[in-house]
Amino acid sequence: MTYYDWRKVEKQFYFPSTKPYILKKPAFQYLIIKRSKALSMESFIEEMELLLAVSKAIKLKSNQTNKNPDYQLFPIECRWIQSDSSKQVDFQLMIRQPQFINEKLLQQAVLSKNNLTHQFFLKKPEPTLRVFCLHKGSYHTEADCLNKMTHYCQSKGYQRIGKDYEEIYVADFRNHTPEQLKTVLSFEIEKTT
């Protein structure tokens, strides 16, 4: 059976440079947890752990079919959503899934986890042109990196679309000090006219 390791095959998405660069993000498939509580650190951690548990269950169910290749679990990602007209911020936690993962495997995985009250769904967003950059350190200093990315885009003739951005948690904050954190930041861009 083959084994897919994103850490070796897709370094451009998961281990970028600390210098910004532009890359088209394909239509990856994601497992997304439907939000059930107000934004708080406790709800964030709870939903992150549930998402990871269901993703592990999907992988186990997929491996039991003996039809699909085995794969390394992808890291947790978060889309931070801020409307242009409001200072209110929301988040959507997600974890990438191989293309062969389907609704049937998802439902089997959810059923294998007792007493789940959250809803999960698979979604494949459209491909987007994005700027990527690796941020090292505390989440509190991400604004500096995002500003650096914005300036880079402008210097290359691009502009940011909206205020949303995504994080990929390459280093899990539950197991690392703030100084050890590695977070891939990205946001959607378009060519300026």
CSV table of C-alpha atoms in Angstrom, one decimal:
chain,number,residue,atom,x,y,z
A,1,MET,CA,0.0,0.0,0.0
A,2,THR,CA,1.3,3.5,-0.9
A,3,TYR,CA,1.8,6.2,1.7
A,4,TYR,CA,1.2,9.9,1.0
A,5,ASP,CA,3.2,12.3,3.2
A,6,TRP,CA,2.3,15.9,2.6
A,7,ARG,CA,5.4,17.0,4.5
A,8,LYS,CA,7.6,15.6,1.7
A,9,VAL,CA,5.3,16.2,-1.4
A,10,GLU,CA,3.7,19.6,-0.7
A,11,LYS,CA,6.4,21.6,1.1
A,12,GLN,CA,5.4,24.8,-0.8
A,13,PHE,CA,2.1,24.9,1.1
A,14,TYR,CA,3.1,23.6,4.5
A,15,PHE,CA,6.7,24.7,4.9
A,16,PRO,CA,7.1,28.0,3.1
A,17,SER,CA,9.8,30.5,3.5
A,18,THR,CA,9.7,33.4,6.1
A,19,LYS,CA,9.7,35.6,3.0
A,20,PRO,CA,6.3,36.0,1.3
A,21,TYR,CA,5.6,34.3,-2.1
A,22,ILE,CA,2.6,33.9,-4.4
A,23,LEU,CA,1.1,30.5,-5.2
A,24,LYS,CA,-2.1,29.2,-6.6
A,25,LYS,CA,-3.8,27.0,-3.9
A,26,PRO,CA,-5.7,24.1,-5.6
A,27,ALA,CA,-9.2,23.0,-4.7
A,28,PHE,CA,-8.2,20.9,-1.7
A,29,GLN,CA,-10.9,19.0,0.1
A,30,TYR,CA,-11.5,19.9,3.8
A,31,LEU,CA,-13.3,18.4,6.8
A,32,ILE,CA,-14.9,21.4,8.5
A,33,ILE,CA,-16.6,21.5,11.9
A,34,LYS,CA,-19.8,23.5,12.2
A,35,ARG,CA,-19.4,26.2,14.9
A,36,SER,CA,-21.6,25.6,17.9
A,37,LYS,CA,-20.4,28.1,20.4
A,38,ALA,CA,-19.3,31.8,20.6
A,39,LEU,CA,-15.7,32.6,19.9
A,40,SER,CA,-13.5,31.8,22.9
A,41,MET,CA,-10.2,30.1,23.5
A,42,GLU,CA,-12.1,27.2,25.2
A,43,SER,CA,-14.4,26.6,22.2
A,44,PHE,CA,-11.5,26.9,19.8
A,45,ILE,CA,-9.5,24.2,21.6
A,46,GLU,CA,-12.6,22.0,22.0
A,47,GLU,CA,-13.5,22.2,18.3
A,48,MET,CA,-9.9,21.7,17.3
A,49,GLU,CA,-9.6,18.5,19.3
A,50,LEU,CA,-13.0,17.2,18.0
A,51,LEU,CA,-11.9,17.9,14.4
A,52,LEU,CA,-8.7,16.1,14.9
A,53,ALA,CA,-10.5,13.1,16.5
A,54,VAL,CA,-12.9,12.8,13.6
A,55,SER,CA,-10.1,13.2,11.0
A,56,LYS,CA,-8.2,10.3,12.7
A,57,ALA,CA,-11.4,8.2,12.6
A,58,ILE,CA,-11.8,8.9,8.9
A,59,LYS,CA,-8.3,7.8,8.3
A,60,LEU,CA,-8.9,4.6,10.2
A,61,LYS,CA,-12.1,3.9,8.3
A,62,SER,CA,-10.3,4.6,5.0
A,63,ASN,CA,-7.5,2.2,5.9
A,64,GLN,CA,-10.0,-0.5,6.8
A,65,THR,CA,-11.3,-0.5,3.2
A,66,ASN,CA,-7.9,-1.6,1.9
A,67,LYS,CA,-8.7,0.3,-1.3
A,68,ASN,CA,-7.3,3.7,-0.5
A,69,PRO,CA,-3.7,4.7,0.0
A,70,ASP,CA,-2.5,5.4,3.6
A,71,TYR,CA,-1.6,9.0,4.4
A,72,GLN,CA,-0.1,11.3,7.0
A,73,LEU,CA,-2.8,13.3,8.8
A,74,PHE,CA,-2.8,16.9,7.6
A,75,PRO,CA,-2.4,19.8,10.1
A,76,ILE,CA,-5.3,21.8,11.5
A,77,GLU,CA,-6.1,25.0,9.7
A,78,CYS,CA,-8.2,27.9,10.6
A,79,ARG,CA,-9.9,30.6,8.4
A,80,TRP,CA,-10.2,33.8,10.3
A,81,ILE,CA,-13.3,35.7,8.9
A,82,GLN,CA,-13.8,39.4,9.3
A,83,SER,CA,-16.3,41.4,7.4
A,84,ASP,CA,-15.3,44.6,5.7
A,85,SER,CA,-18.1,46.5,7.5
A,86,SER,CA,-17.5,45.1,11.0
A,87,LYS,CA,-14.8,44.6,13.5
A,88,GLN,CA,-16.4,41.3,14.5
A,89,VAL,CA,-14.2,38.3,13.9
A,90,ASP,CA,-15.2,34.6,13.5
A,91,PHE,CA,-13.3,31.5,12.7
A,92,GLN,CA,-13.8,28.2,10.8
A,93,LEU,CA,-11.6,25.2,11.8
A,94,MET,CA,-10.8,22.7,9.1
A,95,ILE,CA,-8.4,19.9,8.3
A,96,ARG,CA,-7.5,18.8,4.8
A,97,GLN,CA,-8.6,15.4,3.6
A,98,PRO,CA,-7.4,13.4,0.6
A,99,GLN,CA,-9.7,13.6,-2.5
A,100,PHE,CA,-10.8,10.0,-2.1
A,101,ILE,CA,-12.4,10.7,1.3
A,102,ASN,CA,-16.2,10.8,0.7
A,103,GLU,CA,-19.4,11.4,2.7
A,104,LYS,CA,-19.8,7.7,3.5
A,105,LEU,CA,-16.4,7.5,5.2
A,106,LEU,CA,-17.2,10.8,7.1
A,107,GLN,CA,-20.5,9.4,8.4
A,108,GLN,CA,-18.9,6.1,9.4
A,109,ALA,CA,-16.2,8.1,11.3
A,110,VAL,CA,-18.8,10.3,13.0
A,111,LEU,CA,-20.8,7.3,14.1
A,112,SER,CA,-17.7,5.7,15.6
A,113,LYS,CA,-17.3,8.6,17.9
A,114,ASN,CA,-20.0,8.4,20.6
A,115,ASN,CA,-22.1,11.4,21.7
A,116,LEU,CA,-20.9,13.9,19.1
A,117,THR,CA,-23.1,16.9,19.2
A,118,HIS,CA,-21.2,18.8,16.5
A,119,GLN,CA,-21.8,18.7,12.8
A,120,PHE,CA,-19.0,18.0,10.3
A,121,PHE,CA,-19.0,18.4,6.6
A,122,LEU,CA,-16.7,18.0,3.6
A,123,LYS,CA,-16.1,21.0,1.4
A,124,LYS,CA,-13.8,21.7,-1.6
A,125,PRO,CA,-13.3,25.5,-2.0
A,126,GLU,CA,-12.4,26.9,-5.5
A,127,PRO,CA,-8.7,27.3,-6.3
A,128,THR,CA,-7.4,30.7,-5.2
A,129,LEU,CA,-4.3,32.8,-5.8
A,130,ARG,CA,-2.7,33.5,-2.5
A,131,VAL,CA,0.3,34.9,-0.8
A,132,PHE,CA,2.0,32.5,1.7
A,133,CYS,CA,4.5,33.2,4.4
A,134,LEU,CA,5.8,31.2,7.5
A,135,HIS,CA,5.4,33.1,10.7
A,136,LYS,CA,7.6,32.0,13.6
A,137,GLY,CA,6.7,32.9,17.1
A,138,SER,CA,3.6,34.0,19.1
A,139,TYR,CA,0.2,34.5,17.4
A,140,HIS,CA,0.2,38.0,18.9
A,141,THR,CA,2.9,39.0,16.5
A,142,GLU,CA,1.2,37.7,13.3
A,143,ALA,CA,0.1,41.2,12.3
A,144,ASP,CA,3.7,42.1,11.5
A,145,CYS,CA,3.9,39.1,9.1
A,146,LEU,CA,0.5,39.9,7.5
A,147,ASN,CA,1.7,43.5,6.9
A,148,LYS,CA,4.9,42.2,5.4
A,149,MET,CA,2.8,40.0,3.1
A,150,THR,CA,0.5,42.9,2.1
A,151,HIS,CA,3.5,45.1,1.2
A,152,TYR,CA,5.1,42.2,-0.8
A,153,CYS,CA,1.8,41.8,-2.8
A,154,GLN,CA,1.7,45.5,-3.6
A,155,SER,CA,5.3,45.5,-4.8
A,156,LYS,CA,4.4,42.7,-7.2
A,157,GLY,CA,1.2,44.4,-8.5
A,158,TYR,CA,-1.3,42.5,-6.4
A,159,GLN,CA,-3.8,43.5,-3.8
A,160,ARG,CA,-5.4,41.6,-0.9
A,161,ILE,CA,-9.1,40.5,-1.3
A,162,GLY,CA,-11.1,41.2,1.8
A,163,LYS,CA,-9.7,40.8,5.4
A,164,ASP,CA,-10.0,37.0,5.8
A,165,TYR,CA,-6.8,35.0,6.2
A,166,GLU,CA,-5.9,31.4,6.9
A,167,GLU,CA,-3.5,29.8,9.3
A,168,ILE,CA,-2.0,26.3,9.1
A,169,TYR,CA,-0.7,25.2,12.5
A,170,VAL,CA,2.5,23.3,11.6
A,171,ALA,CA,3.5,23.4,15.3
A,172,ASP,CA,0.7,22.6,17.7
A,173,PHE,CA,0.4,25.4,20.3
A,174,ARG,CA,-0.6,22.8,22.9
A,175,ASN,CA,2.9,21.2,22.7
A,176,HIS,CA,5.1,24.2,22.1
A,177,THR,CA,6.1,27.5,23.7
A,178,PRO,CA,5.0,30.7,21.9
A,179,GLU,CA,8.6,31.2,20.6
A,180,GLN,CA,8.6,27.7,19.0
A,181,LEU,CA,5.3,28.1,17.1
A,182,LYS,CA,5.3,27.8,13.3
A,183,THR,CA,2.2,29.0,11.5
A,184,VAL,CA,1.7,29.3,7.8
A,185,LEU,CA,-0.2,32.4,7.0
A,186,SER,CA,-2.0,33.1,3.7
A,187,PHE,CA,-4.6,35.3,2.1
A,188,GLU,CA,-6.3,35.6,-1.2
A,189,ILE,CA,-5.0,38.2,-3.7
A,190,GLU,CA,-5.8,39.5,-7.2
A,191,LYS,CA,-3.9,41.5,-9.8
A,192,THR,CA,-4.3,45.2,-9.5
A,193,THR,CA,-5.7,46.9,-12.6
